[in-house]
Amino acid sequence: MHAAVAILVGVVAATATGLALSPALAFLGAALIAYVASHFLHRTLHAEPEPREGTGDAGETGGRQIPADVGPQLIEKLPVPLLLISQRGRLGYANLAAQGMLPRLTPGQHFAHIIRAPAFVEAVSATLRDGLERSFEFTSYEGNERHFEARVSMLAECEGFGPEAHAIVQVEDRTRTHRIEQLRSDFIANASHELRTPLASIIGYIETLQNHAREDPEARERFLAIMAREAHRMQRLVDDLMSLSRIEMNEHVRPVERLPLNRIACDCASVFQPLASQEGITLRVELDPDEADVIGDRDQLSQVFTNLIDNAMKYSAPGATVTIRSAPENPAHPGRVGVSVSDTGMGIPREKLHRLTERFFRVSVPQSRHKGGTGLGLAIVKHILNRHKGRIEISSVLGEGSTFTVWLPRATQLHIVPDEPPAVAPASRAAR
Amino acid sequence: MSSHIVASFDEDLVQIQAKISEMGGVAEEMLSKALESVQNRDAALASEVIDRDKALDAMEMELEEAVVRVIALRQPVANDLRVLIAAMKISSTLERIGDLAKNIAKRAIPLSAARPMRLTTSIARMGRETLAQLSAVLNAHASRDVDTAVQIWNQDYEIDEMYNAIFREVVTYMVEDSRLIGVGAQLMFIAKNLERIGDHTTHISEMVYYIVKGNTLGDDRPKGEPTGVNLVAG
Ligand SMILES: Nc1ncnc2c1ncn2[C@@H]1O[C@H](COP(=O)(O)OP(=O)(O)OP(=O)(O)O)[C@@H](O)[C@H]1O
Ligand SMILES: [Mg+2]
């Protein structure tokens, strides 16, 4: 621990004196390192019984000093989101981690516009008023619910920022932990409920086989076939639930890859071609594969179209037509591109429409069961689209057919991959 | 923004708008907790929401006073006046949203003692959608994002649609089983409150539009189609 403190003091000195960048940033480096020393590293070091040897691999500087220009970079690249808020409530500085976590963040903005959770606003305002350090938790409801832990305290007067005092806020995203807890209980509740029926039926058949069907080879074959079907259903159910959990777990993580949406839809459709001709269904693809770039996760978007095409074919009789096409631009979805999957199948009664994406919801349970459905397909679609900030639009006329349209934000010309966020505005300008 | 003779006028405007975000945060949290209290049949949480409403009322009063003071002292014109008028309207809208969230929480108390009903999932989903729209419009206000505001304004029909569907569903249940009439009525009120929160959310969209563009958003907002069968989720 002593050694660690020595290193940090060294860094503070080096940063404060030797920095050629703006004085504000230099000061910031020093101040934040001091802060980090007392909070972040302090904790990490406490967690480690012995500080690692060889931290001083710094080559020419020898010893354990970190070169002067590393200070601000260190703060900038620290994985913990840090925000600096002025006495008048303005955002003075945010490091890369904070920018990644809070995409709407603009330097100079009032902090309540960035995070308006009452616990956050109250704690930061109180610390700006009385100077005391506070730890607190807060939740944000933007799109997907997210849970955070944070700590706020005052920085000493800092010249680089003018006469105003500043509070420093350290935020940690705890959404994942929260979700894991939530999902575990949901998973158990759902799985046990849904597994009960097939399990009961398998047990019933086993008992029958053990008793009077023992000597009846014909019945045995029949029962074994049913048991196999039920067991496969259970397996699919567990697979789908696992897949849904995985998707939900990462729902708050934005995808990063730039992808041609139409091509993904085309590829999914071609996988279904053989099955379609086998079932007497015409599968039509009417879209330009080189159009419509989105930011997404390829496997998940494939899963969306696979589920929709699978449904369209499953809930249509032989002779029906399933069409995949680009949706015309729609003022209700500005900035989004749409791909629709429509069928000329049985359609969905209006009063059931709004429940379709609920997990385990089926319009007709026996019918979906008969087709091997688990009722998770559209729930998976919905969660994937949530993650992509997209939507699913469903329209249907009973007895005539249904159309499921996927809407996703169109990738802009200049998509910036979160790994390399835009450069931060210089702190001095931002502090105004 | 144009430069002002008195430097701290900008500061007044910033603080007033920050207050809107703060109120938005409280309204959002009230709605979220009210919904949670319905879904988890949690009467204690419901009472917490009911108490919280007073804080929001106080914030509205404070904001109104601040706006009146600024208007009287600075006699703002054009842009700035619009910002102030919009702030006043948004704050009273948020106060109404808080009231509606409180009403939802009030319904949660008798519901927590009643038999669980499957329909609460539909309500919870409608609630999540309503909350998502509210959050999005507050973001749009914070970043003056007109596109998002217009999008939310256009999407309100989805909430109307959900309301219509829930209404039909509740009626069906109540007709089938008269023991469900009491619970069904409570759920119907909750759905109605959510539907109105959705309407108020579109008012905030209109105000964001008004602040940025200086005129009002038309009257032809898509409503839940009476006969078409269309729904958006996700
Ligand atoms: N194209 C469609 N036409 C008519 N009904 C549909 C269509 N797509 C979905 N549905 C209805 O919506 C229900 C839910 O669909 P979902 O894809 O979630 O589950 P599933 O198809 O039953 O099972 P799974 O997809 O998990 O195998 C279905 O059971 C069916 O009743
Ligand atoms: Mg399906």
XYZ file of C-alpha atoms and ligand atoms in Angstrom:
698
model
C 0.000 0.000 0.000
C 2.830 2.381 0.821
C 4.440 1.698 -2.491
C 1.225 2.449 -4.295
C 0.786 5.789 -2.628
C 4.311 6.718 -3.598
C 3.638 5.997 -7.251
C 0.545 8.083 -7.225
C 2.170 11.034 -5.589
C 4.831 10.798 -8.253
C 2.245 10.899 -10.984
C 0.490 13.864 -9.506
C 3.733 15.816 -9.382
C 4.729 14.854 -12.884
C 1.359 15.716 -14.305
C 1.107 19.057 -12.626
C 4.513 20.278 -13.747
C 5.465 18.674 -16.980
C 2.317 18.854 -19.028
C 2.275 20.777 -22.264
C -1.456 20.466 -22.780
C -3.998 22.981 -21.573
C -3.538 23.871 -17.912
C -7.079 22.849 -17.190
C -6.505 19.367 -18.457
C -3.222 19.189 -16.620
C -4.914 20.178 -13.458
C -7.674 17.765 -14.154
C -5.179 14.988 -14.588
C -3.621 15.784 -11.255
C -6.874 16.266 -9.434
C -8.473 13.182 -10.844
C -5.488 11.028 -10.215
C -5.536 12.192 -6.643
C -9.175 11.326 -6.563
C -8.669 7.980 -8.167
C -5.869 7.337 -5.755
C -8.155 7.784 -2.847
C -11.117 5.912 -4.272
C -10.737 3.631 -7.188
C -7.236 2.239 -6.847
C -7.538 2.285 -3.124
C -10.318 -0.201 -3.381
C -8.623 -2.299 -6.004
C -5.455 -2.444 -3.970
C -7.343 -3.364 -0.898
C -8.872 -6.198 -2.803
C -5.426 -7.450 -3.732
C -3.433 -8.652 -0.753
C -0.096 -7.717 -2.310
C 0.367 -4.967 -4.874
C 1.809 -6.510 -8.007
C 5.530 -6.184 -8.536
C 6.955 -4.672 -11.672
C 4.496 -1.858 -12.152
C 7.547 0.193 -12.947
C 8.105 -1.337 -16.356
C 8.298 2.221 -17.584
C 11.641 1.777 -19.306
C 13.669 4.944 -19.451
C 11.933 6.829 -16.727
C 13.148 3.909 -14.695
C 11.668 3.536 -11.257
C 7.936 3.703 -10.912
C 7.015 7.030 -12.366
C 4.480 7.289 -15.121
C 5.449 9.805 -17.805
C 3.776 13.186 -17.519
C 1.528 12.922 -20.551
C 0.082 9.654 -19.356
C -1.909 11.280 -16.531
C -4.800 12.783 -18.515
C -4.816 9.791 -20.833
C -5.106 7.518 -17.881
C -8.145 9.394 -16.645
C -9.550 9.542 -20.121
C -9.213 5.798 -20.621
C -10.036 4.656 -17.132
C -12.786 2.041 -17.440
C -14.796 3.731 -14.685
C -17.080 6.479 -15.956
C -16.157 9.825 -14.389
C -18.078 13.092 -14.598
C -17.079 16.512 -13.363
C -19.908 18.856 -12.469
C -19.541 22.559 -11.720
C -21.140 24.426 -8.834
C -23.802 25.739 -11.211
C -24.603 22.198 -12.285
C -22.794 22.149 -15.633
C -20.954 19.149 -17.011
C -17.288 20.125 -17.073
C -15.688 16.917 -18.177
C -16.572 13.317 -18.927
C -14.056 10.602 -19.678
C -14.439 8.084 -22.492
C -16.151 5.512 -20.298
C -18.729 8.107 -19.267
C -19.299 9.123 -22.883
C -19.821 5.514 -23.839
C -22.307 5.023 -21.040
C -24.250 8.249 -21.606
C -24.572 8.811 -25.331
C -26.612 12.008 -25.008
C -23.950 13.750 -23.028
C -22.868 17.225 -24.183
C -20.217 19.271 -22.390
C -21.601 22.377 -20.750
C -25.053 20.854 -20.364
C -26.833 20.922 -17.035
C -26.356 17.575 -15.323
C -30.089 17.014 -14.808
C -30.445 16.772 -18.588
C -27.908 13.982 -18.641
C -29.149 11.890 -15.727
C -32.481 12.940 -14.251
C -32.962 10.063 -11.812
C -34.120 11.724 -8.579
C -31.510 9.932 -6.458
C -28.765 11.251 -8.735
C -30.056 14.815 -8.863
C -30.566 14.902 -5.105
C -27.156 13.476 -4.205
C -25.200 15.682 -6.600
C -27.114 18.818 -5.581
C -26.604 18.035 -1.916
C -22.857 17.498 -2.331
C -22.511 20.693 -4.365
C -24.215 22.430 -1.434
C -22.530 20.881 1.601
C -19.344 19.388 0.184
C -19.893 15.991 1.791
C -19.158 12.750 0.001
C -22.108 10.491 -0.854
C -22.635 6.998 -2.222
C -25.957 6.211 -3.832
C -27.822 4.053 -6.329
C -30.087 5.118 -9.130
C -32.123 3.686 -11.979
C -32.633 5.070 -15.448
C -35.613 4.167 -17.592
C -34.338 5.145 -21.014
C -35.292 2.333 -23.326
C -34.115 -0.441 -21.091
C -34.078 -0.090 -17.351
C -30.524 0.336 -16.092
C -29.172 0.259 -12.567
C -26.182 2.223 -11.357
C -24.091 2.751 -8.280
C -22.402 6.088 -7.870
C -20.273 8.157 -5.579
C -19.971 11.923 -5.514
C -17.537 14.215 -3.717
C -16.037 17.685 -4.093
C -12.729 18.424 -5.741
C -10.589 21.090 -4.180
C -10.708 24.510 -5.849
C -9.222 24.122 -9.298
C -7.791 27.055 -11.199
C -7.991 25.354 -14.549
C -11.765 25.559 -14.316
C -12.080 29.114 -13.115
C -13.405 30.156 -9.746
C -16.111 27.510 -9.535
C -15.758 24.433 -7.375
C -16.488 21.080 -8.990
C -17.979 17.828 -7.853
C -16.672 14.582 -9.235
C -19.040 11.691 -9.825
C -17.974 8.136 -10.364
C -20.678 5.914 -11.852
C -20.744 2.160 -12.169
C -23.227 0.219 -14.253
C -24.776 -2.570 -12.192
C -27.433 -3.500 -14.743
C -25.905 -6.855 -15.482
C -25.900 -7.996 -11.879
C -29.468 -6.825 -11.490
C -30.557 -8.622 -14.593
C -28.900 -11.849 -13.596
C -30.890 -11.882 -10.372
C -34.115 -10.953 -12.091
C -33.632 -13.436 -14.898
C -32.783 -16.272 -12.612
C -36.108 -16.027 -10.846
C -38.062 -15.422 -14.066
C -36.337 -18.337 -15.698
C -37.194 -20.730 -12.913
C -40.799 -19.575 -12.798
C -41.298 -19.815 -16.562
C -39.391 -22.981 -17.156
C -40.997 -24.943 -14.381
C -44.455 -23.873 -15.453
C -43.943 -24.725 -19.101
C -42.068 -27.950 -18.501
C -44.761 -29.355 -16.292
C -47.138 -30.335 -19.084
C -44.709 -32.289 -21.270
C -43.108 -33.841 -18.202
C -46.464 -35.001 -16.876
C -47.278 -36.525 -20.228
C -43.935 -38.333 -20.449
C -44.349 -39.693 -16.929
C -47.865 -40.823 -17.814
C -46.609 -42.752 -20.821
C -43.773 -44.306 -18.875
C -46.233 -45.586 -16.307
C -48.478 -46.971 -19.011
C -45.519 -48.700 -20.608
C -44.495 -50.170 -17.290
C -47.965 -51.530 -16.728
C -50.500 -52.767 -19.216
C -48.763 -51.620 -22.424
C -45.732 -53.710 -21.546
C -46.670 -56.592 -23.807
C -48.163 -54.521 -26.601
C -45.454 -53.760 -29.171
C -47.732 -51.584 -31.250
C -48.685 -49.335 -28.340
C -45.069 -49.229 -27.228
C -43.945 -47.835 -30.574
C -46.683 -45.268 -30.547
C -45.977 -44.162 -26.987
C -42.262 -43.967 -27.549
C -42.884 -41.718 -30.547
C -45.013 -39.401 -28.434
C -42.461 -39.401 -25.647
C -39.712 -38.545 -28.097
C -41.775 -35.649 -29.428
C -42.468 -34.316 -25.955
C -38.838 -34.663 -24.945
C -37.759 -32.721 -28.033
C -40.238 -30.042 -27.180
C -38.778 -29.788 -23.721
C -35.334 -29.534 -25.201
C -36.405 -26.763 -27.574
C -38.050 -24.982 -24.716
C -34.916 -25.018 -22.638
C -32.830 -23.911 -25.639
C -35.200 -21.042 -26.377
C -35.318 -19.940 -22.768
C -31.549 -19.932 -22.598
C -31.368 -17.957 -25.802
C -33.923 -15.471 -24.483
C -31.994 -15.063 -21.231
C -28.794 -14.401 -23.113
C -30.487 -11.783 -25.237
C -32.084 -10.103 -22.237
C -28.796 -10.096 -20.393
C -27.166 -8.048 -23.124
C -30.157 -5.992 -24.050
C -28.527 -2.822 -22.742
C -25.362 -3.350 -24.784
C -25.649 -1.594 -28.139
C -24.571 -3.648 -31.163
C -21.708 -2.176 -33.201
C -21.465 -3.860 -36.584
C -22.658 -2.156 -39.755
C -24.789 -4.680 -41.663
C -26.918 -4.890 -44.817
C -30.346 -5.639 -43.382
C -31.942 -6.751 -46.644
C -29.171 -9.211 -47.370
C -29.626 -10.829 -43.982
C -33.345 -11.178 -44.675
C -32.596 -12.689 -48.121
C -30.169 -15.183 -46.639
C -32.677 -16.287 -44.036
C -35.358 -16.709 -46.675
C -33.170 -18.912 -48.846
C -32.668 -21.280 -45.928
C -36.441 -21.825 -45.891
C -36.831 -22.392 -49.658
C -36.579 -26.228 -49.557
C -39.037 -26.481 -46.674
C -41.416 -24.104 -48.432
C -41.586 -26.141 -51.621
C -41.994 -29.275 -49.567
C -44.995 -27.756 -47.790
C -46.499 -26.237 -50.916
C -45.887 -22.645 -49.857
C -44.636 -19.995 -52.259
C -41.815 -18.038 -50.664
C -41.188 -14.729 -52.423
C -38.332 -12.334 -51.792
C -38.811 -8.800 -53.103
C -35.979 -6.675 -51.843
C -32.716 -5.213 -52.993
C -30.021 -7.048 -51.031
C -27.646 -4.079 -51.218
C -30.005 -1.591 -49.616
C -30.639 -0.622 -46.017
C -27.584 -0.599 -43.770
C -28.197 -0.872 -40.038
C -26.034 -1.208 -36.955
C -26.658 -4.603 -35.528
C -25.737 -8.061 -34.422
C -25.795 -10.400 -37.394
C -26.809 -13.573 -35.586
C -29.585 -11.852 -33.724
C -31.012 -10.171 -36.814
C -30.958 -13.539 -38.575
C -32.822 -14.961 -35.616
C -35.496 -12.273 -36.059
C -36.164 -13.118 -39.704
C -35.895 -16.840 -39.102
C -38.564 -16.650 -36.431
C -40.864 -14.484 -38.537
C -40.548 -16.603 -41.674
C -40.953 -19.749 -39.606
C -44.188 -18.389 -38.139
C -45.482 -17.160 -41.495
C -45.066 -20.655 -42.925
C -46.219 -22.463 -39.816
C -49.487 -20.577 -39.503
C -50.398 -20.830 -43.193
C -51.923 -23.702 -45.130
C -50.425 -25.252 -48.300
C -50.980 -22.973 -51.271
C -50.288 -19.850 -49.253
C -47.717 -17.229 -50.192
C -45.115 -15.777 -47.873
C -43.491 -12.552 -49.068
C -40.429 -10.773 -47.713
C -40.152 -7.205 -48.943
C -38.901 -3.739 -48.055
C -41.477 -1.665 -46.251
C -42.114 1.761 -47.761
C -40.879 4.646 -45.629
C -43.316 5.491 -42.899
C -43.663 8.846 -41.141
C -44.440 7.016 -37.909
C -40.928 5.538 -38.073
C -38.689 8.389 -39.151
C -35.085 7.399 -39.712
C -35.912 3.707 -39.702
C -35.809 1.088 -42.432
C -38.404 -1.649 -42.553
C -38.542 -5.193 -43.845
C -41.840 -7.009 -43.735
C -42.725 -10.674 -43.709
C -46.307 -11.218 -44.814
C -48.340 -14.328 -45.285
C -51.745 -15.260 -46.660
C -52.366 -17.575 -43.744
C -54.895 -17.808 -40.950
C -54.403 -14.323 -39.463
C -54.649 -13.314 -35.819
C -57.749 -12.144 -33.965
C -57.538 -8.472 -33.136
C -57.918 -8.834 -29.392
C -54.930 -11.185 -29.220
C -52.648 -9.003 -31.269
C -51.177 -6.964 -28.434
C -50.179 -10.050 -26.488
C -48.277 -11.785 -29.256
C -44.805 -10.817 -28.054
C -45.459 -11.980 -24.506
C -43.417 -15.015 -23.662
C -45.394 -18.278 -23.928
C -48.363 -16.548 -25.472
C -50.025 -18.579 -28.197
C -53.281 -17.757 -29.950
C -54.193 -21.388 -29.819
C -52.147 -23.446 -27.404
C -53.038 -26.897 -28.810
C -52.341 -25.774 -32.369
C -48.971 -24.212 -31.562
C -48.065 -27.273 -29.465
C -48.999 -29.499 -32.338
C -46.558 -27.591 -34.525
C -43.838 -27.899 -31.909
C -44.027 -24.225 -30.913
C -42.925 -22.986 -27.529
C -44.419 -19.501 -27.733
C -41.034 -17.869 -27.307
C -40.289 -16.963 -30.928
C -41.843 -13.504 -30.931
C -40.655 -12.741 -27.384
C -37.126 -13.353 -28.657
C -37.791 -11.124 -31.667
C -39.033 -8.351 -29.427
C -36.060 -8.427 -27.100
C -33.622 -8.461 -30.004
C -35.345 -5.455 -31.533
C -35.333 -3.690 -28.167
C -31.610 -4.091 -28.061
C -31.366 -2.654 -31.566
C -33.706 0.231 -30.718
C -36.029 -1.158 -33.325
C -39.681 -2.128 -33.317
C -41.957 -4.796 -34.652
C -45.216 -3.741 -36.238
C -47.910 -6.353 -36.637
C -51.026 -6.066 -38.732
C -53.417 -8.855 -39.456
C -56.823 -9.678 -40.840
C -58.357 -12.849 -39.505
C -58.626 -15.471 -42.225
C -56.642 -13.400 -44.728
C -53.128 -13.197 -43.388
C -50.629 -11.252 -41.325
C -47.767 -8.851 -41.865
C -44.889 -8.488 -39.429
C -42.698 -5.479 -40.157
C -39.297 -5.054 -38.566
C -38.204 -1.412 -38.189
C -34.585 -0.615 -37.403
C -32.730 2.687 -37.197
C -30.953 3.322 -40.487
C -27.175 3.476 -40.059
C -25.989 7.022 -40.595
C -23.190 7.814 -42.987
C -20.741 8.423 -40.202
C -21.207 5.651 -37.782
C -18.708 5.837 -34.947
C -17.819 2.574 -33.339
C -18.086 2.999 -29.548
C -14.590 1.577 -29.126
C -13.262 4.799 -30.576
C -15.583 7.516 -29.336
C -15.168 11.033 -30.660
C -12.481 13.154 -29.077
C -13.591 14.959 -25.933
C -13.997 18.667 -26.098
C -11.118 20.311 -24.265
C -12.002 20.643 -20.641
C -11.503 24.394 -20.532
C -14.079 24.959 -23.247
C -16.426 22.403 -21.795
C -16.417 24.036 -18.398
C -18.130 27.171 -19.532
C -28.894 31.954 -28.274
C -28.792 35.721 -28.669
C -26.630 37.597 -26.186
C -28.411 39.227 -23.314
C -27.647 42.427 -21.549
C -27.847 40.771 -18.195
C -25.537 37.810 -18.138
C -27.450 35.757 -15.635
C -30.616 35.624 -17.702
C -29.183 32.630 -19.544
C -28.480 31.105 -16.183
C -32.135 31.528 -15.196
C -33.218 29.794 -18.382
C -30.775 26.950 -17.843
C -31.898 26.408 -14.267
C -35.576 26.445 -15.232
C -35.052 23.871 -17.940
C -32.930 21.725 -15.650
C -35.859 21.784 -13.237
C -38.040 20.305 -15.995
C -35.641 17.402 -16.374
C -35.655 16.968 -12.606
C -39.445 16.898 -12.509
C -39.391 14.473 -15.400
C -37.120 12.208 -13.391
C -39.563 12.212 -10.488
C -42.566 11.562 -12.751
C -40.746 8.720 -14.467
C -39.811 7.125 -11.174
C -43.354 7.469 -9.837
C -44.779 5.786 -12.903
C -42.229 2.997 -12.791
C -42.846 2.312 -9.127
C -46.623 2.549 -9.517
C -46.444 -0.108 -12.221
C -44.167 -2.239 -10.104
C -46.608 -1.981 -7.203
C -49.440 -3.198 -9.445
C -47.460 -6.054 -10.886
C -45.931 -7.249 -7.627
C -49.060 -6.539 -5.589
C -46.936 -4.356 -3.337
C -49.090 -2.038 -1.238
C -46.127 -0.509 0.618
C -44.498 0.598 -2.608
C -47.841 1.990 -3.743
C -48.069 4.190 -0.630
C -44.558 5.432 -1.282
C -45.626 6.581 -4.747
C -48.703 8.292 -3.337
C -46.534 10.261 -0.901
C -44.055 11.161 -3.604
C -46.683 13.117 -5.494
C -46.429 15.990 -3.016
C -42.804 16.554 -3.969
C -43.764 16.857 -7.609
C -46.550 19.320 -6.793
C -44.065 21.427 -4.839
C -41.629 21.374 -7.736
C -44.318 22.556 -10.109
C -45.164 25.479 -7.843
C -41.517 26.375 -7.542
C -41.041 26.282 -11.258
C -44.103 28.368 -11.900
C -42.885 31.009 -9.478
C -39.473 31.030 -11.085
C -40.970 31.481 -14.542
C -43.268 34.288 -13.404
C -40.341 36.011 -11.714
C -38.148 35.762 -14.792
C -40.882 37.022 -17.082
C -41.603 39.960 -14.785
C -37.970 40.909 -14.292
C -36.545 40.303 -17.739
C -39.521 40.753 -20.046
C -38.181 38.187 -22.488
C -39.265 38.064 -26.139
C -39.350 35.544 -28.973
C -37.171 32.529 -28.372
C -36.736 32.996 -24.648
C -40.387 33.659 -24.051
C -41.219 30.468 -25.890
C -38.818 28.505 -23.745
C -40.424 29.891 -20.603
C -43.995 29.313 -21.706
C -43.130 25.794 -22.778
C -41.442 25.172 -19.434
C -44.570 26.199 -17.602
C -46.757 23.966 -19.755
C -44.432 20.995 -19.524
C -44.188 21.319 -15.787
C -47.949 21.305 -15.359
C -48.152 18.338 -17.746
C -45.588 16.490 -15.644
C -47.548 17.311 -12.526
C -50.619 15.754 -14.174
C -48.621 12.701 -15.127
C -47.575 12.427 -11.476
C -51.243 12.581 -10.447
C -52.108 9.810 -12.859
C -49.219 7.687 -11.575
C -50.508 8.291 -8.073
C -53.966 7.128 -9.163
C -52.437 3.951 -10.529
C -50.679 3.373 -7.212
C -53.978 3.907 -5.392
C -55.546 1.121 -7.436
C -52.645 -1.146 -6.593
C -53.628 -1.212 -2.930
C -56.988 -2.981 -3.297
C -55.508 -5.120 -6.077
C -52.762 -6.347 -3.777
C -55.428 -7.936 -1.598
C -57.356 -9.476 -4.493
C -56.725 -12.692 -6.363
C -53.925 -12.314 -8.948
C -55.277 -11.887 -12.426
C -53.502 -12.842 -15.612
C -54.435 -9.571 -17.196
C -51.939 -7.686 -15.063
C -49.251 -8.739 -17.576
C -51.041 -6.894 -20.370
C -51.290 -3.827 -18.162
C -47.639 -4.129 -17.203
C -46.693 -4.184 -20.856
C -48.826 -1.194 -21.665
C -47.214 0.491 -18.672
C -43.714 -0.231 -19.892
C -44.578 1.179 -23.292
C -46.024 4.319 -21.703
C -42.956 4.755 -19.523
C -40.649 4.252 -22.511
C -42.457 6.998 -24.431
C -42.278 9.332 -21.443
C -38.544 8.702 -21.049
C -37.965 9.248 -24.726
C -39.818 12.552 -24.755
C -37.869 13.757 -21.721
C -34.663 12.893 -23.551
C -35.955 14.750 -26.575
C -36.595 17.764 -24.367
C -33.159 17.596 -22.746
C -31.381 17.450 -26.100
C -33.923 19.492 -28.104
C -34.357 16.591 -30.452
C -37.333 17.436 -32.672
C -37.173 14.238 -34.720
C -37.586 12.062 -31.668
C -40.350 14.322 -30.375
C -42.264 13.943 -33.642
C -41.704 10.211 -33.646
C -43.164 9.877 -30.150
C -46.063 12.070 -31.114
C -46.743 9.759 -34.040
C -46.454 6.634 -31.950
C -49.053 7.400 -29.329
C -51.659 5.459 -31.273
C -49.863 2.300 -30.199
C -50.740 3.032 -26.608
C -54.317 3.834 -27.651
C -54.430 0.481 -29.410
C -53.184 -1.321 -26.329
C -55.805 0.445 -24.292
C -58.569 -0.638 -26.659
C -57.343 -4.216 -26.604
C -57.145 -4.301 -22.807
C -60.578 -2.755 -22.557
C -62.070 -5.495 -24.730
C -60.185 -8.159 -22.831
C -61.341 -6.920 -19.427
C -64.938 -6.742 -20.604
C -64.721 -10.310 -21.862
C -63.448 -11.493 -18.489
C -66.073 -9.615 -16.550
C -68.850 -11.008 -18.708
C -67.523 -14.547 -18.303
C -67.056 -14.390 -14.559
C -68.913 -11.871 -12.457
C -66.487 -12.345 -9.552
C -63.901 -10.531 -11.633
C -65.938 -7.369 -11.973
C -64.271 -5.642 -9.019
C -60.708 -6.433 -10.051
C -61.545 -5.842 -13.699
C -62.782 -2.351 -12.972
C -59.582 -1.479 -11.130
C -57.513 -2.726 -14.045
C -59.637 -0.760 -16.473
C -58.968 2.431 -14.519
C -55.269 1.727 -14.528
C -55.303 1.239 -18.284
C -57.253 4.455 -18.702
C -54.718 6.344 -16.576
C -51.902 4.958 -18.701
C -53.666 5.966 -21.853
C -53.946 9.508 -20.526
C -50.281 9.563 -19.548
C -49.622 8.671 -23.190
C -51.692 11.672 -24.286
C -49.817 13.967 -21.916
C -46.569 12.639 -23.293
C -47.603 13.813 -26.745
C -48.227 17.272 -25.273
C -44.615 17.351 -24.169
C -43.601 16.359 -27.732
C -45.624 19.297 -28.980
C -43.839 21.618 -26.562
C -40.402 20.396 -27.645
C -41.439 21.067 -31.213
C -42.704 24.498 -30.255
C -39.480 25.434 -28.466
C -37.302 24.476 -31.407
C -39.470 25.334 -34.406
C -41.484 28.195 -33.032
C -44.801 26.859 -34.253
C -47.140 24.072 -33.345
C -47.262 20.492 -34.518
C -50.392 19.813 -36.623
C -53.597 18.246 -35.392
C -53.442 15.131 -37.524
C -51.777 12.871 -35.000
C -52.394 9.208 -35.879
C -54.961 7.823 -33.476
C -55.631 4.167 -32.675
C -57.437 2.982 -35.770
C -60.995 2.012 -34.927
C -61.184 -0.829 -37.434
C -57.688 -1.546 -38.743
C -55.748 -4.188 -36.972
C -52.340 -2.883 -36.277
C -49.995 -2.959 -33.403
C -46.433 -2.063 -32.719
C -44.361 -3.532 -29.972
C -40.712 -3.822 -29.212
N -47.756 -15.320 -39.098
C -48.619 -15.696 -38.134
N -49.911 -15.962 -38.445
C -50.793 -16.330 -37.481
N -50.475 -16.441 -36.177
C -49.231 -16.200 -35.806
C -48.233 -15.810 -36.753
N -47.074 -15.605 -36.084
C -47.335 -15.876 -34.786
N -48.620 -16.235 -34.614
C -49.268 -16.567 -33.338
O -48.471 -16.015 -32.313
C -48.122 -17.029 -31.379
C -46.762 -16.726 -30.809
O -45.751 -16.884 -31.779
P -44.300 -17.296 -31.362
O -43.448 -17.309 -32.565
O -43.922 -16.417 -30.225
O -44.481 -18.755 -30.758
P -44.706 -20.137 -31.479
O -44.612 -19.997 -32.950
O -45.956 -20.704 -30.922
O -43.484 -20.959 -30.931
P -41.944 -20.871 -31.349
O -41.781 -19.715 -32.298
O -41.238 -20.663 -30.061
O -41.651 -22.155 -31.966
C -48.193 -18.317 -32.148
O -48.469 -19.386 -31.291
C -49.358 -18.052 -33.091
O -50.562 -18.306 -32.414
Mg -42.814 -18.960 -33.758
